[in-house]
Amino acid sequence: MNYILKVSCADEKGLILRISDVVFKHGLNYSRTSEFVDHENNRFFMRAGLDGEINVLEFTNTLAAFLPGDAQISCTPSRKKDIVVLATKENHCLGDILLRHDSGDLNANILAVIGNRDVLKSLVAKFRIPFFYVPSDDISREEHEKKVLEVMSRFEFDYAVLAKYMRILSPEFVAHYPHKIINIHHSFLPAFIGANPYKQAHERGVKIIGATAHFVTNDLDEGPIITQDVVRVNHEMSWQDMRRAGRNVEKTTLSTALDLVFDERVFVHENKTVIF
């Protein structure tokens, strides 16, 4: 069986030796390893692929005894993650996720799609995935989020993906899933806030547009960044051209971020990420 081991702790001499000793005493073999030391914060990070059969709880408890007291350890079997997707009206990010899921290229199982509009219901139906319409008009944010949480509670999932879900989530909502909600947004924030950021960018004559995928926290669009990408634009492009280019970079950036997260390559430490 294959496992992914992730360790984050205060840096000390001999950490790799100690970890390896526990790994080998449990009859495991490394298939790959990556390490990084954040010298500024004296923090050690390690990701390793392990082959063999173990009792995960026993293994992690044994490993913890040989590491600094602040060690964060996870050892999970390699598997597809279970996700729910939240969307509003734009179909480019959701459509890309659905296609990758249908072709087997997404390392995840989509359990459900939740929309605060029903515009995308027919698209989701083509992929035989449950769609839940939770209207957001004429009710408070608190009431709407309560209804969304009720739907989400029906599923055991690893991550929630905001595929252009155009709602600001409250701290109470985010607290249910710390570092488990992944968002994609255009990189214009905070310079171009509000409706039609591509039109605003066109009017300002920008030369680069892009997208940022990040974990959602209580600070709007300021959570730990997973990945970013940009594309160059010029004066010959209309704002509609920029929007098309922006949507392409949004969906590819989100796709890359999901691959990294689902493959257990992302460490979150404070408000930053370390990615192997």
PDB file of C-alpha atoms in Angstrom:
ATOM      1  CA  MET A   1       0.000   0.000   0.000  1.00  0.00           C
ATOM      2  CA  ASN A   2       1.151   3.565  -0.670  1.00  0.00           C
ATOM      3  CA  TYR A   3       1.092   6.333   1.933  1.00  0.00           C
ATOM      4  CA  ILE A   4       1.985  10.013   1.951  1.00  0.00           C
ATOM      5  CA  LEU A   5       3.838  11.143   5.070  1.00  0.00           C
ATOM      6  CA  LYS A   6       3.949  14.858   5.867  1.00  0.00           C
ATOM      7  CA  VAL A   7       5.940  16.254   8.774  1.00  0.00           C
ATOM      8  CA  SER A   8       6.291  19.857   9.919  1.00  0.00           C
ATOM      9  CA  CYS A   9       8.168  20.766  13.099  1.00  0.00           C
ATOM     10  CA  ALA A  10      10.844  22.975  14.616  1.00  0.00           C
ATOM     11  CA  ASP A  11      14.140  22.305  12.899  1.00  0.00           C
ATOM     12  CA  GLU A  12      16.715  20.251  14.768  1.00  0.00           C
ATOM     13  CA  LYS A  13      19.771  18.239  13.851  1.00  0.00           C
ATOM     14  CA  GLY A  14      19.100  14.615  12.963  1.00  0.00           C
ATOM     15  CA  LEU A  15      15.418  14.885  12.073  1.00  0.00           C
ATOM     16  CA  ILE A  16      15.711  12.966   8.797  1.00  0.00           C
ATOM     17  CA  LEU A  17      17.688  10.213  10.535  1.00  0.00           C
ATOM     18  CA  ARG A  18      15.083   9.898  13.293  1.00  0.00           C
ATOM     19  CA  ILE A  19      12.209   9.812  10.831  1.00  0.00           C
ATOM     20  CA  SER A  20      13.972   7.261   8.643  1.00  0.00           C
ATOM     21  CA  ASP A  21      14.691   5.045  11.626  1.00  0.00           C
ATOM     22  CA  VAL A  22      10.978   4.877  12.487  1.00  0.00           C
ATOM     23  CA  VAL A  23      10.050   4.354   8.836  1.00  0.00           C
ATOM     24  CA  PHE A  24      12.396   1.408   8.419  1.00  0.00           C
ATOM     25  CA  LYS A  25      11.549  -0.164  11.802  1.00  0.00           C
ATOM     26  CA  HIS A  26       7.921  -0.297  10.665  1.00  0.00           C
ATOM     27  CA  GLY A  27       8.962  -2.179   7.549  1.00  0.00           C
ATOM     28  CA  LEU A  28       8.306   0.686   5.153  1.00  0.00           C
ATOM     29  CA  ASN A  29      10.307   1.806   2.134  1.00  0.00           C
ATOM     30  CA  TYR A  30      10.647   5.320   0.752  1.00  0.00           C
ATOM     31  CA  SER A  31       9.398   5.779  -2.792  1.00  0.00           C
ATOM     32  CA  ARG A  32      10.311   9.480  -2.782  1.00  0.00           C
ATOM     33  CA  THR A  33      11.276  12.197  -0.292  1.00  0.00           C
ATOM     34  CA  SER A  34      11.398  15.986  -0.287  1.00  0.00           C
ATOM     35  CA  GLU A  35      12.619  18.252   2.494  1.00  0.00           C
ATOM     36  CA  PHE A  36      12.795  21.983   3.109  1.00  0.00           C
ATOM     37  CA  VAL A  37      14.025  24.074   6.021  1.00  0.00           C
ATOM     38  CA  ASP A  38      12.624  27.558   6.529  1.00  0.00           C
ATOM     39  CA  HIS A  39      15.681  29.037   8.221  1.00  0.00           C
ATOM     40  CA  GLU A  40      13.968  32.344   8.909  1.00  0.00           C
ATOM     41  CA  ASN A  41      11.368  30.621  11.084  1.00  0.00           C
ATOM     42  CA  ASN A  42      13.468  27.562  12.039  1.00  0.00           C
ATOM     43  CA  ARG A  43      10.851  25.224  10.553  1.00  0.00           C
ATOM     44  CA  PHE A  44      11.403  21.810   8.969  1.00  0.00           C
ATOM     45  CA  PHE A  45       9.095  20.339   6.329  1.00  0.00           C
ATOM     46  CA  MET A  46       9.196  16.861   4.840  1.00  0.00           C
ATOM     47  CA  ARG A  47       6.986  14.969   2.411  1.00  0.00           C
ATOM     48  CA  ALA A  48       7.650  11.309   1.708  1.00  0.00           C
ATOM     49  CA  GLY A  49       6.005   8.548  -0.270  1.00  0.00           C
ATOM     50  CA  LEU A  50       5.982   5.281   1.688  1.00  0.00           C
ATOM     51  CA  ASP A  51       5.368   1.725   0.511  1.00  0.00           C
ATOM     52  CA  GLY A  52       4.257  -1.072   2.837  1.00  0.00           C
ATOM     53  CA  GLU A  53       1.571  -1.962   5.368  1.00  0.00           C
ATOM     54  CA  ILE A  54       1.205  -0.172   8.705  1.00  0.00           C
ATOM     55  CA  ASN A  55      -1.153   0.755  11.489  1.00  0.00           C
ATOM     56  CA  VAL A  56      -1.258   4.494  10.797  1.00  0.00           C
ATOM     57  CA  LEU A  57      -2.116   5.550  14.355  1.00  0.00           C
ATOM     58  CA  GLU A  58       0.641   3.416  15.842  1.00  0.00           C
ATOM     59  CA  PHE A  59       3.135   4.677  13.283  1.00  0.00           C
ATOM     60  CA  THR A  60       2.365   8.373  13.790  1.00  0.00           C
ATOM     61  CA  ASN A  61       2.377   8.033  17.591  1.00  0.00           C
ATOM     62  CA  THR A  62       5.780   6.346  17.460  1.00  0.00           C
ATOM     63  CA  LEU A  63       7.124   9.010  15.120  1.00  0.00           C
ATOM     64  CA  ALA A  64       5.805  11.824  17.323  1.00  0.00           C
ATOM     65  CA  ALA A  65       7.844  10.505  20.254  1.00  0.00           C
ATOM     66  CA  PHE A  66      11.065  11.127  18.309  1.00  0.00           C
ATOM     67  CA  LEU A  67      10.202  14.631  17.057  1.00  0.00           C
ATOM     68  CA  PRO A  68       9.904  18.082  18.668  1.00  0.00           C
ATOM     69  CA  GLY A  69       6.759  18.663  20.676  1.00  0.00           C
ATOM     70  CA  ASP A  70       5.266  21.013  18.091  1.00  0.00           C
ATOM     71  CA  ALA A  71       5.432  18.404  15.313  1.00  0.00           C
ATOM     72  CA  GLN A  72       2.497  18.170  12.930  1.00  0.00           C
ATOM     73  CA  ILE A  73       2.334  14.708  11.373  1.00  0.00           C
ATOM     74  CA  SER A  74      -0.026  13.214   8.842  1.00  0.00           C
ATOM     75  CA  CYS A  75       0.248   9.828   7.183  1.00  0.00           C
ATOM     76  CA  THR A  76      -2.555   9.104   4.749  1.00  0.00           C
ATOM     77  CA  PRO A  77      -3.122   6.327   2.226  1.00  0.00           C
ATOM     78  CA  SER A  78      -2.786   7.500  -1.371  1.00  0.00           C
ATOM     79  CA  ARG A  79      -6.353   7.877  -2.604  1.00  0.00           C
ATOM     80  CA  LYS A  80      -8.687  10.131  -4.494  1.00  0.00           C
ATOM     81  CA  LYS A  81     -10.069  12.939  -2.368  1.00  0.00           C
ATOM     82  CA  ASP A  82     -13.798  13.501  -1.935  1.00  0.00           C
ATOM     83  CA  ILE A  83     -14.966  17.033  -2.719  1.00  0.00           C
ATOM     84  CA  VAL A  84     -18.020  19.226  -3.001  1.00  0.00           C
ATOM     85  CA  VAL A  85     -18.036  22.148  -5.426  1.00  0.00           C
ATOM     86  CA  LEU A  86     -19.796  25.475  -4.950  1.00  0.00           C
ATOM     87  CA  ALA A  87     -20.635  27.633  -7.968  1.00  0.00           C
ATOM     88  CA  THR A  88     -22.815  30.551  -9.037  1.00  0.00           C
ATOM     89  CA  LYS A  89     -23.247  31.361 -12.757  1.00  0.00           C
ATOM     90  CA  GLU A  90     -19.858  31.261 -14.473  1.00  0.00           C
ATOM     91  CA  ASN A  91     -19.204  27.862 -16.025  1.00  0.00           C
ATOM     92  CA  HIS A  92     -15.525  27.899 -17.018  1.00  0.00           C
ATOM     93  CA  CYS A  93     -13.985  26.660 -13.765  1.00  0.00           C
ATOM     94  CA  LEU A  94     -16.802  24.252 -12.940  1.00  0.00           C
ATOM     95  CA  GLY A  95     -16.859  22.931 -16.509  1.00  0.00           C
ATOM     96  CA  ASP A  96     -13.123  22.248 -16.424  1.00  0.00           C
ATOM     97  CA  ILE A  97     -13.433  20.384 -13.120  1.00  0.00           C
ATOM     98  CA  LEU A  98     -16.344  18.317 -14.416  1.00  0.00           C
ATOM     99  CA  LEU A  99     -14.487  17.375 -17.597  1.00  0.00           C
ATOM    100  CA  ARG A 100     -11.341  16.375 -15.693  1.00  0.00           C
ATOM    101  CA  HIS A 101     -13.468  14.333 -13.295  1.00  0.00           C
ATOM    102  CA  ASP A 102     -15.270  12.621 -16.153  1.00  0.00           C
ATOM    103  CA  SER A 103     -12.000  11.719 -17.914  1.00  0.00           C
ATOM    104  CA  GLY A 104     -10.370  10.437 -14.723  1.00  0.00           C
ATOM    105  CA  ASP A 105      -7.727  13.182 -14.721  1.00  0.00           C
ATOM    106  CA  LEU A 106      -8.945  14.719 -11.458  1.00  0.00           C
ATOM    107  CA  ASN A 107      -7.572  13.036  -8.352  1.00  0.00           C
ATOM    108  CA  ALA A 108     -10.917  13.447  -6.634  1.00  0.00           C
ATOM    109  CA  ASN A 109     -14.517  12.281  -6.541  1.00  0.00           C
ATOM    110  CA  ILE A 110     -17.120  15.032  -6.911  1.00  0.00           C
ATOM    111  CA  LEU A 111     -19.868  14.187  -4.449  1.00  0.00           C
ATOM    112  CA  ALA A 112     -22.091  17.179  -5.213  1.00  0.00           C
ATOM    113  CA  VAL A 113     -22.306  20.635  -6.718  1.00  0.00           C
ATOM    114  CA  ILE A 114     -24.079  23.378  -4.773  1.00  0.00           C
ATOM    115  CA  GLY A 115     -25.235  26.548  -6.507  1.00  0.00           C
ATOM    116  CA  ASN A 116     -26.835  29.740  -5.277  1.00  0.00           C
ATOM    117  CA  ARG A 117     -28.198  30.051  -8.819  1.00  0.00           C
ATOM    118  CA  ASP A 118     -29.720  27.226 -10.881  1.00  0.00           C
ATOM    119  CA  VAL A 119     -28.015  28.342 -14.114  1.00  0.00           C
ATOM    120  CA  LEU A 120     -25.492  25.508 -14.042  1.00  0.00           C
ATOM    121  CA  LYS A 121     -27.889  22.737 -13.071  1.00  0.00           C
ATOM    122  CA  SER A 122     -28.234  21.401 -16.630  1.00  0.00           C
ATOM    123  CA  LEU A 123     -24.445  21.374 -17.099  1.00  0.00           C
ATOM    124  CA  VAL A 124     -23.922  19.352 -13.931  1.00  0.00           C
ATOM    125  CA  ALA A 125     -26.734  16.960 -14.884  1.00  0.00           C
ATOM    126  CA  LYS A 126     -24.837  15.959 -18.033  1.00  0.00           C
ATOM    127  CA  PHE A 127     -22.148  14.478 -15.774  1.00  0.00           C
ATOM    128  CA  ARG A 128     -24.655  12.643 -13.546  1.00  0.00           C
ATOM    129  CA  ILE A 129     -23.557  14.484 -10.412  1.00  0.00           C
ATOM    130  CA  PRO A 130     -26.084  15.706  -7.810  1.00  0.00           C
ATOM    131  CA  PHE A 131     -26.833  19.422  -7.996  1.00  0.00           C
ATOM    132  CA  PHE A 132     -28.338  21.306  -5.061  1.00  0.00           C
ATOM    133  CA  TYR A 133     -29.880  24.717  -5.655  1.00  0.00           C
ATOM    134  CA  VAL A 134     -29.779  26.899  -2.536  1.00  0.00           C
ATOM    135  CA  PRO A 135     -31.183  30.335  -3.464  1.00  0.00           C
ATOM    136  CA  SER A 136     -29.478  33.327  -1.895  1.00  0.00           C
ATOM    137  CA  ASP A 137     -31.913  36.049  -2.912  1.00  0.00           C
ATOM    138  CA  ASP A 138     -34.288  37.616  -0.399  1.00  0.00           C
ATOM    139  CA  ILE A 139     -32.718  35.916   2.626  1.00  0.00           C
ATOM    140  CA  SER A 140     -29.899  36.913   4.952  1.00  0.00           C
ATOM    141  CA  ARG A 141     -26.366  35.655   4.477  1.00  0.00           C
ATOM    142  CA  GLU A 142     -26.690  33.841   7.798  1.00  0.00           C
ATOM    143  CA  GLU A 143     -29.811  31.979   6.672  1.00  0.00           C
ATOM    144  CA  HIS A 144     -28.344  31.148   3.275  1.00  0.00           C
ATOM    145  CA  GLU A 145     -25.123  29.794   4.769  1.00  0.00           C
ATOM    146  CA  LYS A 146     -27.125  27.709   7.221  1.00  0.00           C
ATOM    147  CA  LYS A 147     -28.939  26.070   4.294  1.00  0.00           C
ATOM    148  CA  VAL A 148     -25.659  25.483   2.428  1.00  0.00           C
ATOM    149  CA  LEU A 149     -24.098  23.920   5.508  1.00  0.00           C
ATOM    150  CA  GLU A 150     -27.115  21.640   5.836  1.00  0.00           C
ATOM    151  CA  VAL A 151     -26.498  20.337   2.328  1.00  0.00           C
ATOM    152  CA  MET A 152     -22.763  19.985   2.888  1.00  0.00           C
ATOM    153  CA  SER A 153     -23.330  18.061   6.116  1.00  0.00           C
ATOM    154  CA  ARG A 154     -24.879  15.221   4.094  1.00  0.00           C
ATOM    155  CA  PHE A 155     -21.467  14.385   2.669  1.00  0.00           C
ATOM    156  CA  GLU A 156     -18.156  13.205   4.087  1.00  0.00           C
ATOM    157  CA  PHE A 157     -15.676  15.229   2.058  1.00  0.00           C
ATOM    158  CA  ASP A 158     -12.055  16.311   2.221  1.00  0.00           C
ATOM    159  CA  TYR A 159     -12.300  19.709   0.512  1.00  0.00           C
ATOM    160  CA  ALA A 160     -14.829  22.248  -0.708  1.00  0.00           C
ATOM    161  CA  VAL A 161     -13.935  23.976  -3.972  1.00  0.00           C
ATOM    162  CA  LEU A 162     -15.279  27.433  -4.805  1.00  0.00           C
ATOM    163  CA  ALA A 163     -15.512  27.375  -8.606  1.00  0.00           C
ATOM    164  CA  LYS A 164     -16.317  31.087  -9.018  1.00  0.00           C
ATOM    165  CA  TYR A 165     -18.774  30.973  -6.152  1.00  0.00           C
ATOM    166  CA  MET A 166     -19.627  34.639  -5.936  1.00  0.00           C
ATOM    167  CA  ARG A 167     -20.435  34.859  -2.251  1.00  0.00           C
ATOM    168  CA  ILE A 168     -18.357  36.190   0.635  1.00  0.00           C
ATOM    169  CA  LEU A 169     -18.240  33.496   3.300  1.00  0.00           C
ATOM    170  CA  SER A 170     -18.668  34.485   6.930  1.00  0.00           C
ATOM    171  CA  PRO A 171     -16.080  33.598   9.599  1.00  0.00           C
ATOM    172  CA  GLU A 172     -18.665  31.249  11.105  1.00  0.00           C
ATOM    173  CA  PHE A 173     -18.934  29.329   7.838  1.00  0.00           C
ATOM    174  CA  VAL A 174     -15.174  29.165   7.297  1.00  0.00           C
ATOM    175  CA  ALA A 175     -14.654  27.907  10.851  1.00  0.00           C
ATOM    176  CA  HIS A 176     -16.421  24.661   9.926  1.00  0.00           C
ATOM    177  CA  TYR A 177     -13.710  23.794   7.384  1.00  0.00           C
ATOM    178  CA  PRO A 178     -10.340  25.375   8.289  1.00  0.00           C
ATOM    179  CA  HIS A 179      -7.893  25.115   5.370  1.00  0.00           C
ATOM    180  CA  LYS A 180     -10.401  22.882   3.600  1.00  0.00           C
ATOM    181  CA  ILE A 181     -11.997  25.491   1.314  1.00  0.00           C
ATOM    182  CA  ILE A 182     -10.147  26.298  -1.916  1.00  0.00           C
ATOM    183  CA  ASN A 183     -10.967  29.452  -3.866  1.00  0.00           C
ATOM    184  CA  ILE A 184      -9.992  30.944  -7.222  1.00  0.00           C
ATOM    185  CA  HIS A 185     -10.090  34.654  -7.972  1.00  0.00           C
ATOM    186  CA  HIS A 186      -8.664  37.115 -10.445  1.00  0.00           C
ATOM    187  CA  SER A 187      -5.394  38.657  -9.293  1.00  0.00           C
ATOM    188  CA  PHE A 188      -6.762  42.189  -9.628  1.00  0.00           C
ATOM    189  CA  LEU A 189      -7.861  42.223  -6.016  1.00  0.00           C
ATOM    190  CA  PRO A 190      -7.680  44.530  -4.204  1.00  0.00           C
ATOM    191  CA  ALA A 191      -6.948  46.979  -7.048  1.00  0.00           C
ATOM    192  CA  PHE A 192     -10.077  46.096  -9.028  1.00  0.00           C
ATOM    193  CA  ILE A 193     -12.861  45.334  -6.604  1.00  0.00           C
ATOM    194  CA  GLY A 194     -16.478  44.733  -7.522  1.00  0.00           C
ATOM    195  CA  ALA A 195     -18.303  44.026 -10.738  1.00  0.00           C
ATOM    196  CA  ASN A 196     -16.510  43.373 -14.013  1.00  0.00           C
ATOM    197  CA  PRO A 197     -12.849  43.544 -12.956  1.00  0.00           C
ATOM    198  CA  TYR A 198     -11.716  42.883 -16.532  1.00  0.00           C
ATOM    199  CA  LYS A 199     -13.470  46.014 -17.766  1.00  0.00           C
ATOM    200  CA  GLN A 200     -11.827  47.997 -14.949  1.00  0.00           C
ATOM    201  CA  ALA A 201      -8.436  46.527 -15.869  1.00  0.00           C
ATOM    202  CA  HIS A 202      -8.960  47.372 -19.547  1.00  0.00           C
ATOM    203  CA  GLU A 203      -9.774  50.956 -18.659  1.00  0.00           C
ATOM    204  CA  ARG A 204      -6.544  51.179 -16.631  1.00  0.00           C
ATOM    205  CA  GLY A 205      -4.458  49.749 -19.488  1.00  0.00           C
ATOM    206  CA  VAL A 206      -3.007  46.814 -17.565  1.00  0.00           C
ATOM    207  CA  LYS A 207      -0.343  44.660 -19.251  1.00  0.00           C
ATOM    208  CA  ILE A 208      -0.663  41.495 -17.165  1.00  0.00           C
ATOM    209  CA  ILE A 209      -3.745  39.717 -15.849  1.00  0.00           C
ATOM    210  CA  GLY A 210      -3.821  36.584 -13.795  1.00  0.00           C
ATOM    211  CA  ALA A 211      -5.411  34.424 -11.128  1.00  0.00           C
ATOM    212  CA  THR A 212      -4.685  33.218  -7.606  1.00  0.00           C
ATOM    213  CA  ALA A 213      -5.807  29.975  -5.973  1.00  0.00           C
ATOM    214  CA  HIS A 214      -5.785  30.032  -2.190  1.00  0.00           C
ATOM    215  CA  PHE A 215      -7.275  28.567   0.944  1.00  0.00           C
ATOM    216  CA  VAL A 216     -10.155  30.567   2.369  1.00  0.00           C
ATOM    217  CA  THR A 217      -9.700  32.261   5.731  1.00  0.00           C
ATOM    218  CA  ASN A 218     -11.558  34.979   7.611  1.00  0.00           C
ATOM    219  CA  ASP A 219      -9.506  37.622   5.780  1.00  0.00           C
ATOM    220  CA  LEU A 220     -11.144  38.151   2.408  1.00  0.00           C
ATOM    221  CA  ASP A 221      -8.939  36.817  -0.407  1.00  0.00           C
ATOM    222  CA  GLU A 222      -5.888  36.857   1.857  1.00  0.00           C
ATOM    223  CA  GLY A 223      -5.654  33.177   2.779  1.00  0.00           C
ATOM    224  CA  PRO A 224      -2.555  31.017   2.158  1.00  0.00           C
ATOM    225  CA  ILE A 225      -1.726  31.074  -1.568  1.00  0.00           C
ATOM    226  CA  ILE A 226      -1.483  27.703  -3.309  1.00  0.00           C
ATOM    227  CA  THR A 227      -0.516  28.852  -6.790  1.00  0.00           C
ATOM    228  CA  GLN A 228      -0.716  31.830  -9.146  1.00  0.00           C
ATOM    229  CA  ASP A 229      -0.355  32.426 -12.867  1.00  0.00           C
ATOM    230  CA  VAL A 230      -0.445  35.359 -15.277  1.00  0.00           C
ATOM    231  CA  VAL A 231      -0.917  36.066 -18.963  1.00  0.00           C
ATOM    232  CA  ARG A 232       0.216  39.156 -20.862  1.00  0.00           C
ATOM    233  CA  VAL A 233      -2.341  41.408 -22.535  1.00  0.00           C
ATOM    234  CA  ASN A 234      -2.048  44.531 -24.658  1.00  0.00           C
ATOM    235  CA  HIS A 235      -3.852  47.622 -25.918  1.00  0.00           C
ATOM    236  CA  GLU A 236      -5.328  45.786 -28.899  1.00  0.00           C
ATOM    237  CA  MET A 237      -7.471  43.611 -26.663  1.00  0.00           C
ATOM    238  CA  SER A 238     -10.991  44.595 -25.660  1.00  0.00           C
ATOM    239  CA  TRP A 239     -12.174  43.969 -22.123  1.00  0.00           C
ATOM    240  CA  GLN A 240     -14.076  40.975 -23.489  1.00  0.00           C
ATOM    241  CA  ASP A 241     -10.795  39.591 -24.881  1.00  0.00           C
ATOM    242  CA  MET A 242      -9.205  40.133 -21.485  1.00  0.00           C
ATOM    243  CA  ARG A 243     -12.086  38.355 -19.795  1.00  0.00           C
ATOM    244  CA  ARG A 244     -11.639  35.327 -22.065  1.00  0.00           C
ATOM    245  CA  ALA A 245      -7.901  35.282 -21.350  1.00  0.00           C
ATOM    246  CA  GLY A 246      -8.589  35.738 -17.650  1.00  0.00           C
ATOM    247  CA  ARG A 247     -11.074  32.891 -17.529  1.00  0.00           C
ATOM    248  CA  ASN A 248      -8.559  30.591 -19.175  1.00  0.00           C
ATOM    249  CA  VAL A 249      -5.892  31.420 -16.611  1.00  0.00           C
ATOM    250  CA  GLU A 250      -8.431  31.096 -13.782  1.00  0.00           C
ATOM    251  CA  LYS A 251      -9.402  27.560 -14.707  1.00  0.00           C
ATOM    252  CA  THR A 252      -5.819  26.392 -15.316  1.00  0.00           C
ATOM    253  CA  THR A 253      -4.641  27.958 -12.052  1.00  0.00           C
ATOM    254  CA  LEU A 254      -7.448  26.308 -10.116  1.00  0.00           C
ATOM    255  CA  SER A 255      -6.707  23.006 -11.842  1.00  0.00           C
ATOM    256  CA  THR A 256      -3.048  23.200 -10.836  1.00  0.00           C
ATOM    257  CA  ALA A 257      -3.952  24.079  -7.250  1.00  0.00           C
ATOM    258  CA  LEU A 258      -6.337  21.143  -6.955  1.00  0.00           C
ATOM    259  CA  ASP A 259      -3.696  18.739  -8.239  1.00  0.00           C
ATOM    260  CA  LEU A 260      -1.223  20.009  -5.632  1.00  0.00           C
ATOM    261  CA  VAL A 261      -3.696  19.795  -2.759  1.00  0.00           C
ATOM    262  CA  PHE A 262      -5.196  16.438  -3.703  1.00  0.00           C
ATOM    263  CA  ASP A 263      -1.706  14.933  -4.095  1.00  0.00           C
ATOM    264  CA  GLU A 264      -0.846  16.048  -0.537  1.00  0.00           C
ATOM    265  CA  ARG A 265       1.906  18.392  -1.735  1.00  0.00           C
ATOM    266  CA  VAL A 266       0.809  21.468   0.209  1.00  0.00           C
ATOM    267  CA  PHE A 267       1.806  22.440   3.747  1.00  0.00           C
ATOM    268  CA  VAL A 268       0.049  25.381   5.397  1.00  0.00           C
ATOM    269  CA  HIS A 269       2.110  27.195   8.004  1.00  0.00           C
ATOM    270  CA  GLU A 270       0.650  30.389   9.441  1.00  0.00           C
ATOM    271  CA  ASN A 271      -0.530  32.306   6.356  1.00  0.00           C
ATOM    272  CA  LYS A 272       1.917  30.799   3.862  1.00  0.00           C
ATOM    273  CA  THR A 273       2.308  27.504   2.060  1.00  0.00           C
ATOM    274  CA  VAL A 274       5.230  25.212   1.372  1.00  0.00           C
ATOM    275  CA  ILE A 275       4.685  23.128  -1.747  1.00  0.00           C
ATOM    276  CA  PHE A 276       6.632  20.099  -2.907  1.00  0.00           C
TER     277      PHE A 276
END
